[in-house]
Amino acid sequence: MKVAIANRGEIAVRILKTLKEMRMPSVLLHSSEDTGSLAYRLADETLCIGSAESQNSYLNITNIVEGAQSAGAKALHPGVGFLSESSKLATACRSADILFIGPKAEQIELFGNKVQALKHVQSLGLSTLPFYSLAHSDKALLRKAGEVGFPILIKLALGGGGVGIKKVDKQKDFLEDLSSVQNIGRSVFGSSEIYLEKFLEKGRHIEVQIFGDSSGKIHQLFERDCSVQKRNQKVIEESPAFLDEETRQNILNTAQKIAESVQYQGAGTVEFLVKDKEFYFIEMNTRLQVEHPVTEMVLGVDLVRAQILTALKSPPFVHPLKSKGHAIECRICSQDFETGTPVSGSFGKIQWMNVPHSRLDMGYESYDRLPAYYDALIGKVIAWAETRPLAIEKMKCILENSMVFGIPTNINEQLSILSNAQFLDNKHHVGFSFAKASQLKLSEEEKKLIQQQTDLLQDQETSAFNPWLQNW
């Protein structure tokens, strides 16, 4: 069975590796901007479905389905981001007789709207944070925000990936921030529907990986801690989370109950905010998460393989699953040293340190180009060890002994977090404050040295060492 991949970057590479292990042919549906990518080189076949702009390629359902059909693909994996949580894509695949590797369209639609999801979870008698979603005038929303109490979060009902979330600390800033979030919703998600949610001070972001097989059984695959965040984007994830056993079991049971209430099928993540022994449902993602490797490392499973097997109505897991040791993941992104903003351009030499029980999920290799049209994620480094302190030390060792030339990254920032006393003592939370990129400024001499090293390495690379130069 040929599988089409409607995605790019590190997640496309990740899916391709599993397909190769399963001896299943692949076709990468890509934009015109991604013809020089690692995923493009790894795929058995490639098919351009549109221009660099996501709306013309990775967000274009018609182009994706027609591309999969023309390539003779019988199944489609949506990856993460883009249309991975689109009920319309799932429905379009079903209409075209293409197997959608993911949950049912109605399950995606229910949890895709966060307000609907919150109301569904409340109907099960489960806890959510106080929220307000009725459509009223801006002034009415302002009054309701005052009743809920500041600080408060303004969230997009159809948002995702940390986009369209604004924390408002003072009443005087509310209307301006409301307008900002609504504008983001209209431009990114095509909807300005918002809801207000009480902000939980010093809460921890805990999520549970669940998996529904084709027989209707729900497997709960333990929890992850994703509390280290920057601009609502997860930065470091780990499993297991630092929880007392009673709270852990209560959270796992709650996640399973939510999945069972809709007879969920495939991979999904139920997310909570936790403070002390209290926890509150905030959303459910009906797809594979970027941070899924830490779960794979502690359980010894392949969740992409499980997704494919479930779509084929085969058992996803062979043995009972048991969590062992500790895994930690660092997201490596392009990042300007001074401003912290994403950077695009061409890589120089890239070299990652390999150590036992570690994993590199990368979307780029040396001399690849990082496009400006998409997110700044270069890839992920994952480390496993018997204990959390050992896993952290292993991660620090990898990052300290790796190099990425040509494009600045957040590696130094990751190392500052891994050495932070609050993080090491397991006392961090979603409001955790760590050294910002602006505090990691390089001197002009250091910048000059880095450029000299990059130029030297690139000069040393001849056609004998760089296969991409052999074509010229």
Short mmCIF file of C-alpha atoms in Angstrom, two decimals:
data_model
loop_
_atom_site.label_atom_id
_atom_site.label_comp_id
_atom_site.label_asym_id
_atom_site.label_seq_id
_atom_site.Cartn_x
_atom_site.Cartn_y
_atom_site.Cartn_z
CA MET A 1 0.00 0.00 0.00
CA LYS A 2 1.47 3.32 -1.09
CA VAL A 3 1.17 6.08 1.54
CA ALA A 4 1.08 9.79 0.72
CA ILE A 5 2.55 12.24 3.24
CA ALA A 6 0.93 15.67 3.25
CA ASN A 7 3.54 17.44 5.33
CA ARG A 8 7.16 18.56 5.47
CA GLY A 9 10.25 18.95 7.64
CA GLU A 10 11.17 16.66 10.51
CA ILE A 11 7.72 15.04 10.83
CA ALA A 12 7.74 14.02 7.16
CA VAL A 13 11.19 12.48 7.68
CA ARG A 14 9.92 10.74 10.81
CA ILE A 15 6.98 9.16 8.95
CA LEU A 16 9.14 8.18 5.98
CA LYS A 17 11.54 6.24 8.21
CA THR A 18 8.70 4.13 9.62
CA LEU A 19 7.29 3.49 6.14
CA LYS A 20 10.70 2.27 5.00
CA GLU A 21 10.89 -0.09 8.00
CA MET A 22 7.42 -1.42 7.15
CA ARG A 23 8.42 -1.86 3.47
CA MET A 24 5.60 0.43 2.37
CA PRO A 25 6.15 2.73 -0.65
CA SER A 26 5.78 6.46 -0.07
CA VAL A 27 5.01 9.61 -2.00
CA LEU A 28 5.81 13.02 -0.54
CA LEU A 29 3.29 15.73 -1.42
CA HIS A 30 5.39 18.89 -1.22
CA SER A 31 5.46 22.56 -2.09
CA SER A 32 7.74 24.05 -4.73
CA GLU A 33 9.90 25.44 -1.89
CA ASP A 34 10.75 21.99 -0.47
CA THR A 35 12.39 20.31 -3.47
CA GLY A 36 15.79 20.36 -1.74
CA SER A 37 14.64 19.01 1.61
CA LEU A 38 15.74 15.88 3.44
CA ALA A 39 12.21 14.46 3.21
CA TYR A 40 12.30 15.06 -0.56
CA ARG A 41 15.49 13.00 -0.79
CA LEU A 42 14.18 10.16 1.38
CA ALA A 43 10.77 9.66 -0.25
CA ASP A 44 10.30 6.92 -2.85
CA GLU A 45 8.31 9.36 -4.98
CA THR A 46 7.66 13.09 -4.82
CA LEU A 47 4.87 15.23 -6.20
CA CYS A 48 4.64 19.01 -6.11
CA ILE A 49 1.14 20.12 -5.09
CA GLY A 50 1.58 23.88 -5.13
CA SER A 51 3.69 26.95 -4.55
CA ALA A 52 5.61 27.85 -1.40
CA GLU A 53 2.66 29.57 0.29
CA SER A 54 0.94 27.04 2.56
CA GLN A 55 -2.52 28.04 1.30
CA ASN A 56 -1.51 26.79 -2.15
CA SER A 57 0.07 23.54 -1.01
CA TYR A 58 0.04 22.12 2.52
CA LEU A 59 -3.31 23.76 3.34
CA ASN A 60 -4.96 23.02 -0.01
CA ILE A 61 -7.26 20.01 0.42
CA THR A 62 -8.08 19.71 -3.28
CA ASN A 63 -4.42 19.67 -4.31
CA ILE A 64 -3.54 17.16 -1.58
CA VAL A 65 -6.29 14.67 -2.45
CA GLU A 66 -5.80 14.99 -6.20
CA GLY A 67 -2.05 14.64 -5.71
CA ALA A 68 -2.47 11.46 -3.68
CA GLN A 69 -4.85 10.05 -6.30
CA SER A 70 -2.56 10.85 -9.24
CA ALA A 71 0.36 9.18 -7.44
CA GLY A 72 -1.72 6.06 -6.84
CA ALA A 73 -1.57 6.36 -3.05
CA LYS A 74 -4.13 4.31 -1.15
CA ALA A 75 -3.57 6.04 2.21
CA LEU A 76 -2.59 9.48 3.48
CA HIS A 77 -0.75 10.54 6.63
CA PRO A 78 -1.32 14.22 7.54
CA GLY A 79 1.63 14.51 9.96
CA VAL A 80 1.35 17.35 12.51
CA GLY A 81 0.28 20.96 12.02
CA PHE A 82 -1.17 22.17 8.72
CA LEU A 83 -4.29 19.98 8.03
CA SER A 84 -3.52 17.22 10.53
CA GLU A 85 -6.62 18.19 12.54
CA SER A 86 -8.89 18.97 9.61
CA SER A 87 -12.17 17.06 9.54
CA LYS A 88 -12.61 18.35 5.97
CA LEU A 89 -9.40 16.61 4.85
CA ALA A 90 -10.47 13.37 6.56
CA THR A 91 -13.87 13.57 4.84
CA ALA A 92 -12.31 14.40 1.46
CA CYS A 93 -9.99 11.38 1.74
CA ARG A 94 -12.93 9.12 2.58
CA SER A 95 -14.87 10.43 -0.43
CA ALA A 96 -11.85 9.77 -2.66
CA ASP A 97 -11.47 6.23 -1.27
CA ILE A 98 -8.14 7.14 0.35
CA LEU A 99 -7.45 5.74 3.82
CA PHE A 100 -6.96 8.64 6.24
CA ILE A 101 -4.36 7.68 8.86
CA GLY A 102 -5.96 9.38 11.83
CA PRO A 103 -9.20 9.57 13.80
CA LYS A 104 -12.70 9.77 12.34
CA ALA A 105 -13.81 13.09 10.89
CA GLU A 106 -16.52 13.60 13.52
CA GLN A 107 -13.98 13.10 16.33
CA ILE A 108 -11.65 15.65 14.76
CA GLU A 109 -14.53 18.11 14.39
CA LEU A 110 -15.69 17.75 18.00
CA PHE A 111 -12.29 18.37 19.57
CA GLY A 112 -11.12 20.80 16.88
CA ASN A 113 -13.38 23.45 18.35
CA LYS A 114 -12.02 24.01 21.84
CA VAL A 115 -15.30 25.42 23.15
CA GLN A 116 -17.19 22.34 21.98
CA ALA A 117 -14.51 20.14 23.55
CA LEU A 118 -14.74 21.97 26.90
CA LYS A 119 -18.52 21.64 26.95
CA HIS A 120 -18.28 17.94 26.08
CA VAL A 121 -15.82 17.29 28.90
CA GLN A 122 -18.03 19.23 31.33
CA SER A 123 -20.97 17.03 30.29
CA LEU A 124 -18.93 14.04 31.50
CA GLY A 125 -18.71 15.63 34.95
CA LEU A 126 -15.01 16.44 34.57
CA SER A 127 -13.19 19.60 35.59
CA THR A 128 -12.26 22.51 33.34
CA LEU A 129 -11.06 25.98 34.21
CA PRO A 130 -13.78 28.65 34.30
CA PHE A 131 -14.41 29.80 30.72
CA TYR A 132 -16.84 31.98 28.82
CA SER A 133 -17.66 31.64 25.12
CA LEU A 134 -20.95 33.32 24.21
CA ALA A 135 -20.75 35.82 21.34
CA HIS A 136 -21.40 39.30 22.68
CA SER A 137 -20.11 42.80 22.13
CA ASP A 138 -16.55 43.66 23.09
CA LYS A 139 -17.81 45.61 26.10
CA ALA A 140 -19.87 42.62 27.28
CA LEU A 141 -16.78 40.41 26.99
CA LEU A 142 -14.82 42.97 28.96
CA ARG A 143 -17.41 42.84 31.74
CA LYS A 144 -17.30 39.03 31.75
CA ALA A 145 -13.49 39.09 31.90
CA GLY A 146 -13.77 41.28 34.99
CA GLU A 147 -16.14 38.74 36.56
CA VAL A 148 -13.82 35.81 35.82
CA GLY A 149 -10.91 37.86 37.14
CA PHE A 150 -7.53 38.92 35.77
CA PRO A 151 -5.14 37.58 34.68
CA ILE A 152 -7.22 35.91 32.00
CA LEU A 153 -6.49 34.12 28.73
CA ILE A 154 -8.07 35.03 25.40
CA LYS A 155 -8.02 31.94 23.18
CA LEU A 156 -9.14 31.10 19.66
CA ALA A 157 -11.79 28.39 19.56
CA LEU A 158 -10.29 27.01 16.34
CA GLY A 159 -6.64 27.75 17.17
CA GLY A 160 -3.77 25.33 17.54
CA GLY A 161 -0.04 25.01 18.09
CA GLY A 162 -0.01 27.79 20.67
CA VAL A 163 -1.17 30.35 18.08
CA GLY A 164 -3.88 32.81 19.08
CA ILE A 165 -3.45 32.78 22.86
CA LYS A 166 -3.05 36.02 24.77
CA LYS A 167 -2.61 36.44 28.51
CA VAL A 168 -4.17 39.70 29.72
CA ASP A 169 -2.98 40.94 33.09
CA LYS A 170 -4.88 44.23 33.30
CA GLN A 171 -8.37 45.29 32.36
CA LYS A 172 -7.11 48.31 30.39
CA ASP A 173 -5.32 46.02 27.90
CA PHE A 174 -8.26 43.69 27.28
CA LEU A 175 -9.95 45.27 24.24
CA GLU A 176 -6.69 45.78 22.36
CA ASP A 177 -5.56 42.20 23.03
CA LEU A 178 -9.02 40.88 22.09
CA SER A 179 -8.80 42.59 18.71
CA SER A 180 -5.28 41.23 18.19
CA VAL A 181 -6.32 37.62 18.85
CA GLN A 182 -9.38 37.93 16.61
CA ASN A 183 -7.24 39.30 13.77
CA ILE A 184 -4.86 36.35 14.12
CA GLY A 185 -7.82 33.97 14.03
CA ARG A 186 -9.21 35.48 10.85
CA SER A 187 -5.87 35.46 9.03
CA VAL A 188 -4.51 32.07 10.21
CA PHE A 189 -7.56 29.90 10.90
CA GLY A 190 -10.36 31.68 9.05
CA SER A 191 -12.34 32.21 12.26
CA SER A 192 -12.33 34.93 14.90
CA GLU A 193 -14.36 32.90 17.42
CA ILE A 194 -12.75 33.26 20.84
CA TYR A 195 -13.33 32.22 24.43
CA LEU A 196 -12.08 33.50 27.76
CA GLU A 197 -10.37 31.17 30.21
CA LYS A 198 -9.19 31.80 33.75
CA PHE A 199 -5.39 31.85 33.94
CA LEU A 200 -4.00 29.32 36.40
CA GLU A 201 -0.96 30.78 38.18
CA LYS A 202 2.03 28.43 38.35
CA GLY A 203 0.18 25.58 36.69
CA ARG A 204 2.01 22.73 34.99
CA HIS A 205 1.13 21.59 31.49
CA ILE A 206 0.62 17.82 31.65
CA GLU A 207 -0.65 15.82 28.70
CA VAL A 208 -1.63 12.18 28.29
CA GLN A 209 -0.93 10.18 25.16
CA ILE A 210 -3.93 8.01 24.38
CA PHE A 211 -4.45 5.57 21.54
CA GLY A 212 -7.65 3.96 20.33
CA ASP A 213 -7.31 0.76 18.32
CA SER A 214 -9.70 -0.55 15.67
CA SER A 215 -11.41 -2.88 18.17
CA GLY A 216 -12.54 0.09 20.25
CA LYS A 217 -10.04 -0.37 23.08
CA ILE A 218 -8.43 2.78 24.47
CA HIS A 219 -4.79 2.50 25.51
CA GLN A 220 -3.45 5.21 27.80
CA LEU A 221 0.26 5.61 27.11
CA PHE A 222 1.18 7.62 30.19
CA GLU A 223 1.91 11.30 30.55
CA ARG A 224 4.33 14.00 29.44
CA ASP A 225 5.33 17.28 31.09
CA CYS A 226 5.36 20.17 28.59
CA SER A 227 5.54 23.07 31.06
CA VAL A 228 8.64 24.75 29.62
CA GLN A 229 7.16 27.08 27.01
CA LYS A 230 8.07 30.27 25.19
CA ARG A 231 5.38 32.44 23.60
CA ASN A 232 2.91 29.57 24.17
CA GLN A 233 5.18 27.20 22.22
CA LYS A 234 6.54 24.11 23.92
CA VAL A 235 10.33 24.14 24.22
CA ILE A 236 11.26 21.06 26.29
CA GLU A 237 9.11 17.98 26.89
CA GLU A 238 9.71 14.96 29.09
CA SER A 239 8.16 11.73 30.30
CA PRO A 240 7.20 10.77 32.92
CA ALA A 241 5.99 13.92 34.67
CA PHE A 242 6.82 14.77 38.28
CA LEU A 243 3.50 13.82 39.90
CA ASP A 244 2.44 11.91 42.99
CA GLU A 245 1.01 8.52 42.08
CA GLU A 246 -2.59 9.32 43.06
CA THR A 247 -2.70 12.44 40.87
CA ARG A 248 -1.02 10.58 38.01
CA GLN A 249 -3.61 7.80 38.06
CA ASN A 250 -6.48 10.27 38.29
CA ILE A 251 -5.19 12.18 35.25
CA LEU A 252 -4.60 9.00 33.24
CA ASN A 253 -8.09 7.71 34.09
CA THR A 254 -9.67 11.04 33.14
CA ALA A 255 -7.92 11.08 29.76
CA GLN A 256 -9.07 7.54 29.09
CA LYS A 257 -12.65 8.42 30.04
CA ILE A 258 -12.66 11.35 27.58
CA ALA A 259 -11.36 9.15 24.76
CA GLU A 260 -13.81 6.37 25.55
CA SER A 261 -16.74 8.81 25.53
CA VAL A 262 -16.37 9.17 21.74
CA GLN A 263 -14.88 5.70 21.01
CA TYR A 264 -11.75 7.48 19.83
CA GLN A 265 -9.57 5.85 17.20
CA GLY A 266 -5.88 6.48 16.57
CA ALA A 267 -3.32 8.68 18.32
CA GLY A 268 -4.52 11.60 20.42
CA THR A 269 -3.35 13.77 23.28
CA VAL A 270 -5.49 14.98 26.18
CA GLU A 271 -4.01 18.10 27.77
CA PHE A 272 -4.40 19.39 31.32
CA LEU A 273 -3.22 22.17 33.58
CA VAL A 274 -2.18 20.84 36.98
CA LYS A 275 -1.60 22.63 40.26
CA ASP A 276 -0.94 20.68 43.44
CA LYS A 277 -3.37 17.74 43.23
CA GLU A 278 -6.00 19.59 41.17
CA PHE A 279 -6.10 19.28 37.38
CA TYR A 280 -8.24 20.77 34.62
CA PHE A 281 -8.88 19.69 31.04
CA ILE A 282 -7.89 22.37 28.51
CA GLU A 283 -7.98 20.66 25.09
CA MET A 284 -7.51 17.48 23.10
CA ASN A 285 -5.36 17.20 19.98
CA THR A 286 -6.59 14.60 17.48
CA ARG A 287 -3.22 13.90 15.93
CA LEU A 288 0.35 12.91 16.62
CA GLN A 289 2.17 15.48 18.77
CA VAL A 290 5.58 16.97 18.02
CA GLU A 291 6.69 15.62 21.41
CA HIS A 292 5.59 12.02 20.77
CA PRO A 293 9.20 10.68 20.74
CA VAL A 294 9.57 10.92 24.53
CA THR A 295 6.60 8.57 24.88
CA GLU A 296 8.12 6.23 22.30
CA MET A 297 11.44 6.22 24.16
CA VAL A 298 10.02 5.30 27.58
CA LEU A 299 7.62 2.68 26.15
CA GLY A 300 9.73 1.25 23.33
CA VAL A 301 6.99 1.68 20.70
CA ASP A 302 6.59 3.32 17.29
CA LEU A 303 3.44 5.46 17.32
CA VAL A 304 3.52 6.10 13.57
CA ARG A 305 3.59 2.35 12.99
CA ALA A 306 0.71 2.00 15.46
CA GLN A 307 -1.26 4.64 13.52
CA ILE A 308 -0.76 2.78 10.24
CA LEU A 309 -1.64 -0.62 11.74
CA THR A 310 -4.80 0.81 13.31
CA ALA A 311 -5.89 2.31 9.99
CA LEU A 312 -5.42 -1.18 8.51
CA LYS A 313 -7.49 -2.63 11.39
CA SER A 314 -4.54 -4.53 12.84
CA PRO A 315 -3.49 -4.54 16.53
CA PRO A 316 -1.17 -1.55 17.14
CA PHE A 317 0.79 -3.02 20.05
CA VAL A 318 2.15 -6.52 20.57
CA HIS A 319 2.88 -6.47 24.31
CA PRO A 320 1.44 -4.69 27.36
CA LEU A 321 3.06 -1.27 27.61
CA LYS A 322 5.11 -0.23 30.61
CA SER A 323 6.98 3.04 31.13
CA LYS A 324 10.66 2.67 31.89
CA GLY A 325 13.28 5.31 32.70
CA HIS A 326 13.07 8.96 31.70
CA ALA A 327 13.12 10.68 28.31
CA ILE A 328 13.57 14.35 27.49
CA GLU A 329 13.18 16.23 24.20
CA CYS A 330 14.62 19.59 23.15
CA ARG A 331 13.14 21.35 20.13
CA ILE A 332 15.93 22.87 18.05
CA CYS A 333 14.77 25.96 16.20
CA SER A 334 16.38 28.71 14.19
CA GLN A 335 16.59 31.79 16.37
CA ASP A 336 18.33 35.11 16.11
CA PHE A 337 20.77 35.41 19.02
CA GLU A 338 19.63 38.89 20.00
CA THR A 339 15.93 39.14 19.12
CA GLY A 340 14.87 35.50 19.50
CA THR A 341 12.97 35.67 16.20
CA PRO A 342 13.08 32.88 13.57
CA VAL A 343 15.78 32.99 10.89
CA SER A 344 15.77 31.46 7.42
CA GLY A 345 18.63 30.80 5.01
CA SER A 346 21.16 28.11 4.13
CA PHE A 347 22.88 25.85 6.64
CA GLY A 348 26.58 25.30 6.68
CA LYS A 349 28.01 22.18 8.28
CA ILE A 350 25.67 20.39 10.72
CA GLN A 351 27.01 17.75 13.07
CA TRP A 352 25.13 16.13 15.96
CA MET A 353 26.74 14.04 18.67
CA ASN A 354 25.40 10.49 18.80
CA VAL A 355 25.32 8.68 22.15
CA PRO A 356 23.56 5.45 23.21
CA HIS A 357 19.83 5.74 23.93
CA SER A 358 19.49 9.05 22.12
CA ARG A 359 17.64 9.99 18.98
CA LEU A 360 17.79 12.76 16.38
CA ASP A 361 14.55 13.64 14.57
CA MET A 362 15.88 16.19 12.11
CA GLY A 363 14.36 17.77 9.04
CA TYR A 364 17.60 19.16 7.62
CA GLU A 365 21.18 18.13 6.88
CA SER A 366 24.34 20.08 6.11
CA TYR A 367 23.91 22.69 3.35
CA ASP A 368 20.14 22.36 3.20
CA ARG A 369 18.05 25.51 2.99
CA LEU A 370 15.59 26.53 5.74
CA PRO A 371 12.66 28.27 3.99
CA ALA A 372 11.14 31.47 5.32
CA TYR A 373 7.58 30.32 4.58
CA TYR A 374 7.17 27.80 7.40
CA ASP A 375 7.98 27.34 11.09
CA ALA A 376 11.45 27.61 12.57
CA LEU A 377 11.72 23.98 13.77
CA ILE A 378 14.94 22.36 12.57
CA GLY A 379 14.40 19.14 14.46
CA LYS A 380 14.42 17.49 17.87
CA VAL A 381 17.01 15.88 20.10
CA ILE A 382 15.69 13.14 22.39
CA ALA A 383 17.66 11.49 25.19
CA TRP A 384 16.72 8.53 27.42
CA ALA A 385 18.32 7.38 30.68
CA GLU A 386 17.38 5.45 33.78
CA THR A 387 16.62 8.64 35.76
CA ARG A 388 15.71 12.27 35.03
CA PRO A 389 19.07 13.72 36.21
CA LEU A 390 20.94 11.28 33.96
CA ALA A 391 18.68 12.10 30.99
CA ILE A 392 19.31 15.83 31.50
CA GLU A 393 23.08 15.34 31.67
CA LYS A 394 22.99 13.22 28.53
CA MET A 395 21.01 15.92 26.71
CA LYS A 396 23.48 18.60 27.81
CA CYS A 397 26.36 16.45 26.57
CA ILE A 398 24.74 16.07 23.14
CA LEU A 399 23.97 19.77 22.75
CA GLU A 400 27.38 20.92 24.00
CA ASN A 401 29.16 18.67 21.52
CA SER A 402 27.04 19.39 18.44
CA MET A 403 27.32 22.18 15.91
CA VAL A 404 25.05 23.94 13.48
CA PHE A 405 26.73 26.49 11.20
CA GLY A 406 25.14 29.01 8.88
CA ILE A 407 21.92 29.62 10.82
CA PRO A 408 21.74 30.65 14.50
CA THR A 409 19.76 28.31 16.76
CA ASN A 410 18.31 28.14 20.27
CA ILE A 411 20.85 25.55 21.48
CA ASN A 412 22.40 27.96 23.99
CA GLU A 413 18.97 28.82 25.29
CA GLN A 414 18.17 25.11 25.71
CA LEU A 415 21.39 24.62 27.66
CA SER A 416 20.50 27.52 29.95
CA ILE A 417 17.16 25.84 30.75
CA LEU A 418 18.80 22.47 31.36
CA SER A 419 21.12 24.13 33.89
CA ASN A 420 18.43 26.20 35.61
CA ALA A 421 18.03 25.32 39.31
CA GLN A 422 14.24 25.64 39.20
CA PHE A 423 14.06 23.23 36.26
CA LEU A 424 16.52 20.79 37.82
CA ASP A 425 14.48 20.74 41.04
CA ASN A 426 11.25 20.02 39.13
CA LYS A 427 9.75 23.32 40.30
CA HIS A 428 9.11 24.83 36.86
CA HIS A 429 5.64 25.66 35.50
CA VAL A 430 4.07 27.35 32.46
CA GLY A 431 5.14 30.74 33.83
CA PHE A 432 8.70 29.48 34.25
CA SER A 433 11.18 32.25 33.50
CA PHE A 434 14.49 31.28 31.94
CA ALA A 435 17.33 33.15 30.24
CA LYS A 436 15.88 34.80 27.16
CA ALA A 437 17.65 34.98 23.83
CA SER A 438 18.26 38.68 24.37
CA GLN A 439 20.36 37.76 27.40
CA LEU A 440 22.51 35.43 25.34
CA LYS A 441 24.08 38.14 23.19
CA LEU A 442 27.30 37.42 21.37
CA SER A 443 30.08 39.93 21.13
CA GLU A 444 31.14 41.16 17.71
CA GLU A 445 34.31 39.08 18.07
CA GLU A 446 32.28 35.92 18.73
CA LYS A 447 30.02 36.59 15.75
CA LYS A 448 33.07 37.16 13.55
CA LEU A 449 34.67 33.92 14.76
CA ILE A 450 31.52 31.92 14.00
CA GLN A 451 31.36 33.39 10.48
CA GLN A 452 35.04 32.61 9.91
CA GLN A 453 34.52 29.01 11.04
CA THR A 454 31.47 28.67 8.79
CA ASP A 455 33.33 30.07 5.78
CA LEU A 456 36.31 27.78 6.46
CA LEU A 457 34.16 24.67 6.68
CA GLN A 458 32.27 25.55 3.51
CA ASP A 459 35.54 26.22 1.64
CA GLN A 460 36.84 22.80 2.70
CA GLU A 461 33.77 21.01 1.35
CA THR A 462 34.54 19.96 -2.21
CA SER A 463 32.42 17.94 -4.63
CA ALA A 464 34.05 14.78 -3.24
CA PHE A 465 32.48 15.43 0.14
CA ASN A 466 29.33 17.29 -0.85
CA PRO A 467 27.16 15.28 -3.29
CA TRP A 468 25.03 18.35 -3.98
CA LEU A 469 28.00 20.02 -5.71
CA GLN A 470 28.49 17.08 -8.08
CA ASN A 471 25.52 18.23 -10.16
CA TRP A 472 27.21 21.55 -11.01
#
